[in-house]
Amino acid sequence: MEFSVKTGTPEKQRTACVVVGIFESRKLSAPAQVLDDASGGFISHLIQRGECEGKLGQTLLIHNVPHTLCDRVLLVGCGAEKEFDTKAFHKVNAAVAKFLDDKGATEAFSYLTKLPVKHIEDMAWKVRHAVRATEDALYHFDQLKSKKKDAKQPLKHIVFSVSNRRDVAEAEQAIHIGQAIASGMKLTKDLANLPGNICTPTYLAEQAKGLQKKHRSLKVNVLEQKDMEQLGMGSLLSVARGSRQPPKLITLEYKGGVKSDKPIVLVGKGVTFDSGGISLKPGAAMDEMKFDMCGAASVLGTLSACAELKLPINVVGVIPATENLPDGQATKPGDIVTSMAGITIEILNTDAEGRLILCDALEYAKKFNPAVVIDIATLTGACVIALGAHPAGLMGNHHPLIHDLLKAGTVSGDRCWELPLWDDYQEQLDSNFADIANIGGKEAGAITAGCFLSRFTKKYHWAHLDIAGVAWKSGKDNGATGRPVPLLMQFILDKLQTESTK
Ligand code: BES
Ligand code: MN
Ligand code: ZN
């Protein structure tokens, strides 16, 4: 998909389709008003007849608008003007992309970037998010269908309106950033949507190596089982025991900054299928556990976007990848293993495997001398119960880091919400036989999972994102969402901003 920006008024655009917004009830946005004036009230006439109310996401395509140079005008409903926020902005851009694509329109000139969005002043944000929403709406996964989606005349080019020539350079940069984030999200979604029999730990390692080929700034290293044995990763390896697929510990180092800059380290849970192991999950919706590598996929997507944008910053990705399956060799409830940090763990439930692979990856992360470490994991069903599908669960040991992530969530629209990682919860992990147990009982399951990780992250600033509720959607339109790539990218971009103004 190609995007560009241009100045100029809507009635003068020679294009297949001009896109303008209509608010509820029947109120024209500024560019729609301009078209209306130029056409002698053509649009307001239609609206008065009740053809378009302005309901959020509603569309109306009109032909032969007098005194305009475009072939068609697409009116899109924006809902109540006062409530037009970042979410609504995403929705209308997505609705337009889908409409145009369905109709086989190949190009359009969109004035949606001129809409007033609640709490958003800057035009670059609008352009960036319009690009993201468009790409997101047009995403489909048909790699494994024998008949591909009919792509006769797909949407190829959208021009976004900007007010001044002075804005053009900044808006073009915003397109570039929006596209990089969108393609990072696409990579994340593609990997996550692949089934467990294709997307194995080995496949993830190959994908990482593929990124290294594409970007010289990325260095990839893959540790094999014997390397992990040597490092004493008894916890990670205990999860892999029941699987015939070899586990991998994948690291990606993106060096865009100066050598002495400490990196942001992102650790992503890469369980390519989670059956629960001997503590087998119930059968219903077990297929969804192919998404248990969404943390890993978001790390790959984020690193790929950083490399594409050539950001002047150092970021490291660490991905522990394995399957969790039952087998004669598999770890059993009650087994005790020793983690790389030396902490012994009583595995009371083999389905709490995410923390078991993350704790060794978090210990390993120390070697990169991190500025901060953020782990991203589809870690607990309890987090979905607590927060639903809107924000990711957030915990950590460093207030400024938590604050920055919350803020990046708000700006990107890919939000997270803090859960209290209080000491009071720690005793739920007490074990009579080892240093700690891998489960903390019924109560506060998302937090006790965070408590478990906190035992391994005392030496650096750390945050944990539980993305179990946000990484994929269930139901009829099920599939990966690409989250939290937008959140992580916003966090990284914000870091660069504060560095440069320091
Ligand atoms: N991958 C799951 C978490 C999960 C469950 C994510 C459902 C999304 C939807 C994780 O490995 C797991 O099984 N967690 C257990 C932990 C429990 C045994 C303490 C859970 O949440 O049930
Ligand atoms: Mn599990
Ligand atoms: Zn899991």
Short mmCIF file of C-alpha atoms and ligand atoms in Angstrom, two decimals:
data_model
loop_
_atom_site.label_atom_id
_atom_site.label_comp_id
_atom_site.label_asym_id
_atom_site.label_seq_id
_atom_site.Cartn_x
_atom_site.Cartn_y
_atom_site.Cartn_z
CA MET A 1 0.00 0.00 0.00
CA GLU A 2 1.26 3.45 -0.92
CA PHE A 3 0.58 6.58 1.10
CA SER A 4 1.41 10.20 0.44
CA VAL A 5 0.38 13.65 1.66
CA LYS A 6 -0.77 16.71 -0.20
CA THR A 7 -2.20 20.15 0.48
CA GLY A 8 -5.19 21.62 -1.36
CA THR A 9 -8.96 21.83 -1.19
CA PRO A 10 -11.25 18.85 -1.89
CA GLU A 11 -13.17 20.20 -4.88
CA LYS A 12 -9.91 20.65 -6.81
CA GLN A 13 -8.54 17.13 -6.39
CA ARG A 14 -8.35 15.06 -9.56
CA THR A 15 -8.77 11.68 -7.97
CA ALA A 16 -11.01 8.61 -8.11
CA CYS A 17 -12.48 9.38 -4.71
CA VAL A 18 -12.43 12.17 -2.16
CA VAL A 19 -13.15 11.05 1.44
CA VAL A 20 -14.72 13.45 3.94
CA GLY A 21 -16.33 13.07 7.35
CA ILE A 22 -19.91 13.70 8.50
CA PHE A 23 -20.70 14.08 12.19
CA GLU A 24 -23.87 13.13 13.98
CA SER A 25 -26.44 14.33 13.40
CA ARG A 26 -25.90 15.37 9.84
CA LYS A 27 -23.17 17.89 10.59
CA LEU A 28 -20.55 18.43 7.91
CA SER A 29 -16.85 18.33 8.81
CA ALA A 30 -14.88 21.34 7.50
CA PRO A 31 -13.71 19.67 4.25
CA ALA A 32 -17.24 18.33 3.65
CA GLN A 33 -18.51 21.89 4.06
CA VAL A 34 -16.01 23.12 1.48
CA LEU A 35 -17.28 20.50 -1.00
CA ASP A 36 -20.83 21.42 -0.18
CA ASP A 37 -20.22 25.11 -0.83
CA ALA A 38 -18.43 24.40 -4.10
CA SER A 39 -21.20 22.09 -5.29
CA GLY A 40 -24.05 24.43 -4.44
CA GLY A 41 -25.33 22.46 -1.46
CA PHE A 42 -25.28 19.06 -3.19
CA ILE A 43 -24.01 17.21 -0.13
CA SER A 44 -26.16 18.90 2.50
CA HIS A 45 -29.16 18.24 0.26
CA LEU A 46 -28.44 14.49 0.28
CA ILE A 47 -27.89 14.52 3.99
CA GLN A 48 -31.11 16.37 4.67
CA ARG A 49 -32.87 13.63 2.74
CA GLY A 50 -31.52 11.20 5.33
CA GLU A 51 -28.98 9.36 3.16
CA CYS A 52 -26.21 9.63 5.74
CA GLU A 53 -26.81 10.29 9.43
CA GLY A 54 -23.18 10.47 10.42
CA LYS A 55 -23.19 7.32 12.55
CA LEU A 56 -19.69 6.13 13.35
CA GLY A 57 -18.36 4.05 10.48
CA GLN A 58 -21.37 4.57 8.18
CA THR A 59 -20.42 5.13 4.53
CA LEU A 60 -22.15 6.70 1.54
CA LEU A 61 -20.59 6.86 -1.90
CA ILE A 62 -21.87 9.65 -4.18
CA HIS A 63 -21.28 10.32 -7.84
CA ASN A 64 -21.36 13.40 -10.02
CA VAL A 65 -20.91 16.03 -7.36
CA PRO A 66 -21.13 19.29 -9.35
CA HIS A 67 -18.10 21.54 -9.69
CA THR A 68 -15.63 19.00 -8.37
CA LEU A 69 -12.76 17.33 -10.23
CA CYS A 70 -13.02 13.96 -8.52
CA ASP A 71 -14.94 10.94 -9.85
CA ARG A 72 -16.70 10.24 -6.57
CA VAL A 73 -17.07 11.46 -3.00
CA LEU A 74 -17.17 9.08 -0.06
CA LEU A 75 -18.96 10.36 3.01
CA VAL A 76 -18.02 8.59 6.20
CA GLY A 77 -19.88 8.88 9.49
CA CYS A 78 -17.77 10.02 12.43
CA GLY A 79 -20.34 9.84 15.25
CA ALA A 80 -20.79 12.69 17.71
CA GLU A 81 -18.27 15.47 17.10
CA LYS A 82 -17.60 15.99 20.80
CA GLU A 83 -16.83 12.31 21.25
CA PHE A 84 -14.54 11.96 18.28
CA ASP A 85 -11.52 10.43 19.98
CA THR A 86 -8.51 8.35 19.01
CA LYS A 87 -10.56 5.18 18.91
CA ALA A 88 -13.22 6.71 16.68
CA PHE A 89 -10.44 8.04 14.43
CA HIS A 90 -9.13 4.49 13.99
CA LYS A 91 -12.62 3.22 13.29
CA VAL A 92 -13.42 5.67 10.50
CA ASN A 93 -10.07 5.14 8.81
CA ALA A 94 -10.58 1.39 8.99
CA ALA A 95 -14.14 1.66 7.66
CA VAL A 96 -12.96 3.73 4.68
CA ALA A 97 -10.12 1.34 3.87
CA LYS A 98 -12.47 -1.65 3.89
CA PHE A 99 -15.13 0.14 1.86
CA LEU A 100 -12.72 1.29 -0.82
CA ASP A 101 -11.04 -2.08 -1.03
CA ASP A 102 -14.38 -3.90 -1.33
CA LYS A 103 -15.52 -1.54 -4.05
CA GLY A 104 -12.28 -2.11 -5.95
CA ALA A 105 -11.24 1.53 -5.74
CA THR A 106 -7.49 1.79 -6.32
CA GLU A 107 -6.88 5.31 -5.06
CA ALA A 108 -8.43 7.98 -2.86
CA PHE A 109 -7.73 11.37 -1.32
CA SER A 110 -8.67 11.33 2.35
CA TYR A 111 -9.49 14.43 4.37
CA LEU A 112 -9.90 12.41 7.56
CA THR A 113 -6.51 13.67 8.76
CA LYS A 114 -8.13 17.11 9.05
CA LEU A 115 -10.74 15.94 11.58
CA PRO A 116 -10.46 17.35 15.10
CA VAL A 117 -9.55 14.40 17.37
CA LYS A 118 -10.14 14.75 21.10
CA HIS A 119 -6.88 15.30 23.03
CA ILE A 120 -4.79 15.18 19.87
CA GLU A 121 -3.24 18.36 18.55
CA ASP A 122 -0.56 17.13 16.27
CA MET A 123 -1.11 16.35 12.65
CA ALA A 124 1.72 13.79 12.58
CA TRP A 125 -0.19 11.63 15.04
CA LYS A 126 -3.23 11.65 12.76
CA VAL A 127 -1.24 10.70 9.69
CA ARG A 128 0.64 7.97 11.51
CA HIS A 129 -2.53 6.47 12.93
CA ALA A 130 -4.47 6.77 9.69
CA VAL A 131 -1.76 4.69 8.04
CA ARG A 132 -1.80 2.14 10.85
CA ALA A 133 -5.59 1.85 10.89
CA THR A 134 -5.70 1.43 7.10
CA GLU A 135 -3.06 -1.30 7.01
CA ASP A 136 -4.63 -3.03 9.98
CA ALA A 137 -8.08 -3.06 8.34
CA LEU A 138 -6.75 -4.50 5.09
CA TYR A 139 -4.82 -7.28 6.78
CA HIS A 140 -5.90 -10.80 5.95
CA PHE A 141 -4.27 -14.14 6.47
CA ASP A 142 -4.70 -16.48 3.52
CA GLN A 143 -1.25 -18.08 3.33
CA LEU A 144 -2.78 -21.47 4.01
CA LYS A 145 -5.91 -21.22 1.87
CA SER A 146 -5.69 -22.92 -1.49
CA LYS A 147 -7.78 -20.13 -2.98
CA LYS A 148 -6.45 -16.66 -2.22
CA LYS A 149 -8.67 -13.67 -1.64
CA ASP A 150 -9.84 -12.16 -4.89
CA ALA A 151 -7.49 -9.24 -5.43
CA LYS A 152 -8.66 -7.86 -8.74
CA GLN A 153 -8.25 -4.22 -7.97
CA PRO A 154 -7.06 -3.75 -4.44
CA LEU A 155 -6.70 -0.33 -2.89
CA LYS A 156 -3.23 0.87 -3.83
CA HIS A 157 -2.79 4.48 -2.91
CA ILE A 158 -4.23 6.87 -0.33
CA VAL A 159 -3.32 10.54 -0.24
CA PHE A 160 -3.85 12.26 3.10
CA SER A 161 -4.62 15.92 3.31
CA VAL A 162 -2.36 18.29 5.25
CA SER A 163 -3.03 21.99 5.75
CA ASN A 164 0.30 23.59 4.94
CA ARG A 165 3.28 22.97 2.78
CA ARG A 166 5.28 23.39 5.96
CA ASP A 167 3.64 20.21 7.32
CA VAL A 168 4.54 18.03 4.37
CA ALA A 169 7.97 16.83 5.50
CA GLU A 170 6.76 15.96 8.98
CA ALA A 171 3.70 14.20 7.61
CA GLU A 172 5.86 12.16 5.23
CA GLN A 173 7.97 11.09 8.18
CA ALA A 174 4.75 10.13 9.99
CA ILE A 175 3.77 7.93 7.03
CA HIS A 176 7.14 6.25 7.20
CA ILE A 177 6.76 5.56 10.93
CA GLY A 178 3.15 4.41 10.55
CA GLN A 179 4.12 2.00 7.80
CA ALA A 180 7.01 0.56 9.79
CA ILE A 181 4.75 -0.04 12.80
CA ALA A 182 2.08 -1.54 10.55
CA SER A 183 4.57 -3.90 8.94
CA GLY A 184 5.91 -4.89 12.36
CA MET A 185 2.32 -5.66 13.35
CA LYS A 186 1.82 -7.66 10.17
CA LEU A 187 4.86 -9.78 10.91
CA THR A 188 3.57 -10.32 14.44
CA LYS A 189 0.10 -11.29 13.21
CA ASP A 190 1.40 -13.59 10.48
CA LEU A 191 3.64 -15.52 12.87
CA ALA A 192 0.93 -15.73 15.52
CA ASN A 193 -1.76 -16.86 13.09
CA LEU A 194 0.38 -19.71 11.80
CA PRO A 195 -0.55 -23.03 13.40
CA GLY A 196 1.69 -24.85 15.85
CA ASN A 197 2.69 -27.50 13.33
CA ILE A 198 4.27 -24.83 11.13
CA CYS A 199 5.34 -22.17 13.59
CA THR A 200 7.65 -24.23 15.79
CA PRO A 201 10.59 -22.95 17.86
CA THR A 202 12.83 -23.80 14.90
CA TYR A 203 10.57 -21.77 12.60
CA LEU A 204 10.75 -18.76 14.92
CA ALA A 205 14.55 -19.03 14.93
CA GLU A 206 14.54 -19.12 11.13
CA GLN A 207 12.33 -16.05 10.99
CA ALA A 208 14.75 -14.20 13.25
CA LYS A 209 17.62 -15.18 10.96
CA GLY A 210 15.56 -13.94 8.03
CA LEU A 211 15.34 -10.54 9.70
CA GLN A 212 19.11 -10.54 10.12
CA LYS A 213 19.48 -11.11 6.38
CA LYS A 214 17.19 -8.18 5.66
CA HIS A 215 18.79 -5.73 8.07
CA ARG A 216 22.53 -5.56 8.58
CA SER A 217 21.94 -3.70 11.83
CA LEU A 218 20.39 -6.85 13.36
CA LYS A 219 22.54 -9.61 14.80
CA VAL A 220 20.79 -12.88 15.57
CA ASN A 221 22.05 -15.70 17.75
CA VAL A 222 20.28 -18.97 18.48
CA LEU A 223 21.14 -21.09 21.51
CA GLU A 224 20.41 -24.81 21.20
CA GLN A 225 19.41 -27.24 23.91
CA LYS A 226 23.02 -28.17 24.73
CA ASP A 227 23.97 -24.48 25.07
CA MET A 228 21.08 -23.99 27.47
CA GLU A 229 22.14 -27.05 29.44
CA GLN A 230 25.59 -25.55 29.79
CA LEU A 231 24.11 -22.29 31.04
CA GLY A 232 22.05 -24.19 33.60
CA MET A 233 18.64 -23.22 32.23
CA GLY A 234 16.93 -26.08 34.05
CA SER A 235 13.62 -24.25 34.25
CA LEU A 236 13.28 -23.47 30.54
CA LEU A 237 14.42 -26.96 29.60
CA SER A 238 11.91 -28.58 31.95
CA VAL A 239 9.11 -27.19 29.77
CA ALA A 240 10.66 -28.55 26.58
CA ARG A 241 11.04 -32.10 27.90
CA GLY A 242 7.67 -33.30 26.66
CA SER A 243 8.19 -32.00 23.13
CA ARG A 244 9.85 -33.55 20.09
CA GLN A 245 10.59 -30.07 18.77
CA PRO A 246 13.96 -28.77 20.00
CA PRO A 247 13.70 -25.61 22.13
CA LYS A 248 15.56 -22.47 21.05
CA LEU A 249 16.71 -19.37 22.83
CA ILE A 250 16.77 -16.67 20.20
CA THR A 251 18.47 -13.32 20.69
CA LEU A 252 18.33 -10.38 18.30
CA GLU A 253 20.54 -7.37 18.84
CA TYR A 254 19.61 -4.19 17.03
CA LYS A 255 22.45 -1.69 17.26
CA GLY A 256 21.28 1.64 15.99
CA GLY A 257 22.65 3.70 18.84
CA VAL A 258 26.19 4.35 20.01
CA LYS A 259 28.02 1.38 21.41
CA SER A 260 28.04 2.58 24.99
CA ASP A 261 24.24 3.07 25.11
CA LYS A 262 22.60 0.48 27.32
CA PRO A 263 19.91 -1.38 25.37
CA ILE A 264 16.21 -1.78 25.97
CA VAL A 265 15.80 -5.54 26.32
CA LEU A 266 12.50 -7.11 25.24
CA VAL A 267 11.84 -10.67 26.38
CA GLY A 268 8.98 -12.44 24.59
CA LYS A 269 7.27 -15.67 25.61
CA GLY A 270 7.52 -18.09 22.70
CA VAL A 271 5.44 -21.15 23.56
CA THR A 272 4.50 -22.24 20.05
CA PHE A 273 1.80 -24.49 21.45
CA ASP A 274 0.63 -24.76 25.04
CA SER A 275 -1.34 -27.93 25.74
CA GLY A 276 -0.72 -27.46 29.46
CA GLY A 277 1.67 -30.42 29.52
CA ILE A 278 0.85 -33.17 32.05
CA SER A 279 -1.52 -30.65 33.70
CA LEU A 280 -3.42 -30.90 30.43
CA LYS A 281 -5.80 -28.11 29.45
CA PRO A 282 -9.45 -28.87 28.69
CA GLY A 283 -10.19 -29.46 25.02
CA ALA A 284 -12.45 -26.49 24.35
CA ALA A 285 -10.65 -23.75 22.40
CA MET A 286 -7.30 -25.42 22.96
CA ASP A 287 -6.42 -24.46 19.39
CA GLU A 288 -6.07 -20.90 20.65
CA MET A 289 -2.94 -21.95 22.48
CA LYS A 290 -1.08 -21.67 19.18
CA PHE A 291 -1.15 -17.96 20.07
CA ASP A 292 0.98 -18.59 23.15
CA MET A 293 3.96 -17.22 21.24
CA CYS A 294 2.45 -13.77 20.70
CA GLY A 295 4.98 -12.21 23.08
CA ALA A 296 7.78 -13.60 20.95
CA ALA A 297 6.07 -12.48 17.76
CA SER A 298 5.66 -8.94 19.09
CA VAL A 299 9.36 -8.81 19.93
CA LEU A 300 10.20 -9.81 16.36
CA GLY A 301 7.72 -7.27 14.99
CA THR A 302 9.11 -4.48 17.15
CA LEU A 303 12.74 -5.21 16.29
CA SER A 304 11.88 -5.38 12.63
CA ALA A 305 10.17 -1.95 12.84
CA CYS A 306 13.16 -0.44 14.69
CA ALA A 307 15.52 -1.74 12.02
CA GLU A 308 13.28 -0.53 9.20
CA LEU A 309 13.21 2.96 10.71
CA LYS A 310 16.95 2.84 11.43
CA LEU A 311 16.24 4.25 14.88
CA PRO A 312 19.34 5.55 16.70
CA ILE A 313 18.86 3.31 19.73
CA ASN A 314 19.96 -0.12 20.95
CA VAL A 315 17.28 -2.76 21.42
CA VAL A 316 17.76 -6.44 22.21
CA GLY A 317 15.14 -9.16 21.81
CA VAL A 318 15.34 -12.37 23.83
CA ILE A 319 12.95 -15.18 22.90
CA PRO A 320 12.72 -18.44 24.80
CA ALA A 321 10.87 -20.75 22.42
CA THR A 322 9.43 -24.19 23.10
CA GLU A 323 6.30 -26.30 22.97
CA ASN A 324 4.50 -27.45 26.11
CA LEU A 325 3.25 -31.01 25.56
CA PRO A 326 2.56 -34.13 27.63
CA ASP A 327 4.80 -37.15 27.11
CA GLY A 328 6.52 -39.92 29.04
CA GLN A 329 9.53 -37.66 29.37
CA ALA A 330 7.53 -34.59 30.31
CA THR A 331 7.90 -32.71 33.57
CA LYS A 332 5.38 -33.87 36.18
CA PRO A 333 3.56 -31.92 38.88
CA GLY A 334 5.78 -31.98 41.96
CA ASP A 335 9.04 -32.05 39.99
CA ILE A 336 11.69 -29.64 41.22
CA VAL A 337 14.08 -27.91 38.84
CA THR A 338 16.94 -25.45 39.22
CA SER A 339 16.80 -22.24 37.24
CA MET A 340 19.82 -20.48 35.74
CA ALA A 341 19.66 -17.98 38.62
CA GLY A 342 20.09 -20.88 41.04
CA ILE A 343 16.59 -20.56 42.46
CA THR A 344 14.91 -23.96 42.79
CA ILE A 345 11.31 -24.25 41.59
CA GLU A 346 8.64 -26.75 42.56
CA ILE A 347 6.48 -27.21 39.48
CA LEU A 348 3.03 -27.74 40.91
CA ASN A 349 1.26 -27.16 37.62
CA THR A 350 2.96 -27.78 34.28
CA ASP A 351 0.47 -25.39 32.65
CA ALA A 352 2.15 -22.44 34.39
CA GLU A 353 5.00 -22.88 31.92
CA GLY A 354 5.38 -19.30 30.65
CA ARG A 355 7.04 -18.09 33.85
CA LEU A 356 9.32 -21.16 33.76
CA ILE A 357 10.81 -20.23 30.42
CA LEU A 358 10.79 -16.50 31.10
CA CYS A 359 12.74 -16.75 34.36
CA ASP A 360 15.75 -18.24 32.59
CA ALA A 361 15.46 -15.75 29.73
CA LEU A 362 15.26 -12.90 32.27
CA GLU A 363 18.39 -14.16 34.00
CA TYR A 364 20.12 -14.46 30.63
CA ALA A 365 19.09 -10.86 29.79
CA LYS A 366 21.53 -9.56 32.41
CA LYS A 367 24.42 -10.17 30.05
CA PHE A 368 23.24 -7.34 27.80
CA ASN A 369 23.68 -4.79 30.59
CA PRO A 370 20.14 -3.50 30.03
CA ALA A 371 18.83 0.02 30.60
CA VAL A 372 15.43 -1.63 31.14
CA VAL A 373 13.96 -5.07 30.57
CA ILE A 374 10.35 -5.51 29.45
CA ASP A 375 8.89 -8.99 29.17
CA ILE A 376 5.84 -9.59 27.00
CA ALA A 377 3.83 -12.74 27.59
CA THR A 378 0.42 -14.36 27.13
CA LEU A 379 0.94 -15.39 30.71
CA THR A 380 -2.34 -15.89 32.56
CA GLY A 381 -6.02 -16.50 31.98
CA ALA A 382 -6.46 -14.59 35.24
CA CYS A 383 -5.32 -11.39 33.52
CA VAL A 384 -8.10 -11.83 30.96
CA ILE A 385 -10.59 -12.22 33.80
CA ALA A 386 -9.24 -9.13 35.56
CA LEU A 387 -8.92 -6.72 32.63
CA GLY A 388 -10.66 -8.24 29.64
CA ALA A 389 -9.48 -7.52 26.11
CA HIS A 390 -8.82 -3.79 26.39
CA PRO A 391 -5.59 -3.15 28.25
CA ALA A 392 -2.62 -5.45 28.77
CA GLY A 393 -1.74 -6.11 32.40
CA LEU A 394 1.30 -4.16 33.56
CA MET A 395 3.57 -4.80 36.55
CA GLY A 396 7.12 -3.88 37.37
CA ASN A 397 9.73 -2.74 39.86
CA HIS A 398 10.48 0.80 38.64
CA HIS A 399 7.94 3.61 38.72
CA PRO A 400 9.31 5.78 35.91
CA LEU A 401 9.26 2.76 33.58
CA ILE A 402 5.65 1.94 34.52
CA HIS A 403 4.73 5.57 33.95
CA ASP A 404 6.39 5.65 30.51
CA LEU A 405 4.58 2.49 29.44
CA LEU A 406 1.20 3.77 30.63
CA LYS A 407 1.78 6.98 28.68
CA ALA A 408 2.94 5.18 25.54
CA GLY A 409 -0.23 3.11 25.81
CA THR A 410 -2.46 6.15 25.84
CA VAL A 411 -0.71 7.86 22.93
CA SER A 412 -0.62 4.73 20.77
CA GLY A 413 -4.13 3.58 21.69
CA ASP A 414 -2.53 0.22 22.61
CA ARG A 415 -3.10 0.54 26.32
CA CYS A 416 -1.89 -1.21 29.45
CA TRP A 417 -3.02 -0.94 33.06
CA GLU A 418 -1.05 -1.45 36.23
CA LEU A 419 -1.82 -4.24 38.68
CA PRO A 420 -0.35 -4.01 42.19
CA LEU A 421 2.80 -6.06 42.52
CA TRP A 422 2.77 -5.76 46.30
CA ASP A 423 4.95 -7.82 48.61
CA ASP A 424 1.76 -9.05 50.29
CA TYR A 425 1.23 -11.44 47.37
CA GLN A 426 4.70 -12.95 47.42
CA GLU A 427 3.99 -15.52 50.12
CA GLN A 428 1.50 -17.24 47.84
CA LEU A 429 4.55 -18.70 46.08
CA ASP A 430 5.97 -20.37 49.20
CA SER A 431 6.90 -24.03 48.76
CA ASN A 432 7.71 -26.65 51.40
CA PHE A 433 10.16 -28.41 49.11
CA ALA A 434 11.91 -25.81 46.95
CA ASP A 435 12.73 -22.08 47.00
CA ILE A 436 9.46 -21.22 45.27
CA ALA A 437 6.43 -22.85 43.69
CA ASN A 438 5.41 -22.04 40.13
CA ILE A 439 1.79 -21.26 41.04
CA GLY A 440 0.26 -19.08 43.70
CA GLY A 441 -3.23 -20.48 44.14
CA LYS A 442 -6.62 -19.24 43.01
CA GLU A 443 -6.42 -15.60 44.02
CA ALA A 444 -4.79 -12.84 41.98
CA GLY A 445 -3.34 -15.21 39.39
CA ALA A 446 -2.01 -12.47 37.12
CA ILE A 447 -0.22 -10.82 40.03
CA THR A 448 1.31 -13.98 41.49
CA ALA A 449 2.68 -14.73 38.02
CA GLY A 450 4.24 -11.26 38.13
CA CYS A 451 5.57 -12.05 41.63
CA PHE A 452 7.24 -15.17 40.28
CA LEU A 453 9.03 -13.15 37.59
CA SER A 454 9.97 -10.43 40.08
CA ARG A 455 12.21 -12.94 41.88
CA PHE A 456 14.43 -13.01 38.81
CA THR A 457 14.53 -9.31 37.92
CA LYS A 458 15.95 -7.64 41.01
CA LYS A 459 19.14 -6.48 39.34
CA TYR A 460 17.61 -4.17 36.74
CA HIS A 461 14.62 -1.96 35.95
CA TRP A 462 11.90 -4.29 34.78
CA ALA A 463 8.31 -4.29 33.59
CA HIS A 464 6.04 -7.17 32.70
CA LEU A 465 3.22 -7.00 30.14
CA ASP A 466 0.62 -9.76 30.41
CA ILE A 467 -0.92 -9.72 26.93
CA ALA A 468 -3.16 -12.78 27.32
CA GLY A 469 -6.28 -10.65 26.79
CA VAL A 470 -5.08 -8.40 23.97
CA ALA A 471 -2.83 -10.45 21.69
CA TRP A 472 -5.62 -12.17 19.80
CA LYS A 473 -9.36 -12.09 19.30
CA SER A 474 -11.63 -15.10 19.74
CA GLY A 475 -14.94 -15.78 18.03
CA LYS A 476 -15.90 -15.52 14.38
CA ASP A 477 -13.19 -13.06 13.36
CA ASN A 478 -10.54 -14.73 15.46
CA GLY A 479 -6.89 -14.01 14.90
CA ALA A 480 -3.86 -12.16 16.17
CA THR A 481 -4.11 -8.40 16.74
CA GLY A 482 -0.46 -7.36 16.39
CA ARG A 483 -0.53 -5.90 19.89
CA PRO A 484 1.49 -4.73 21.74
CA VAL A 485 3.79 -3.67 18.87
CA PRO A 486 2.23 -0.15 18.76
CA LEU A 487 2.76 0.25 22.51
CA LEU A 488 6.37 -0.92 22.40
CA MET A 489 7.16 1.25 19.39
CA GLN A 490 5.63 4.30 21.05
CA PHE A 491 7.67 3.58 24.17
CA ILE A 492 10.86 3.37 22.09
CA LEU A 493 10.05 6.50 20.05
CA ASP A 494 9.31 8.41 23.28
CA LYS A 495 12.66 7.30 24.68
CA LEU A 496 14.41 8.72 21.62
CA GLN A 497 12.50 11.96 21.99
CA THR A 498 13.54 12.46 25.62
CA GLU A 499 17.13 11.47 24.79
CA SER A 500 17.31 14.11 22.09
CA THR A 501 15.89 16.87 24.30
CA LYS A 502 18.11 15.99 27.27
N1 BES B 1 -0.80 -19.54 28.04
C1 BES B 1 -1.53 -19.67 29.24
C2 BES B 1 -2.28 -18.41 29.61
C3 BES B 1 -3.54 -18.14 28.87
C4 BES B 1 -4.69 -18.84 29.15
C5 BES B 1 -3.61 -17.12 27.96
C6 BES B 1 -5.86 -18.55 28.49
C7 BES B 1 -4.78 -16.83 27.30
C8 BES B 1 -5.91 -17.54 27.57
C9 BES B 1 -0.59 -20.00 30.40
O1 BES B 1 0.50 -20.77 30.07
C10 BES B 1 -1.38 -20.75 31.40
O2 BES B 1 -1.80 -21.84 31.09
N2 BES B 1 -1.59 -20.18 32.56
C11 BES B 1 -2.35 -20.81 33.58
C12 BES B 1 -1.65 -20.57 34.90
C13 BES B 1 -2.22 -21.35 36.03
C14 BES B 1 -1.96 -22.83 35.84
C15 BES B 1 -1.61 -20.87 37.32
C16 BES B 1 -3.73 -20.16 33.58
O3 BES B 1 -3.84 -18.95 33.38
O4 BES B 1 -4.69 -20.91 33.71
MN MN B 2 0.08 -22.83 30.17
ZN ZN B 3 1.15 -20.67 28.19
#
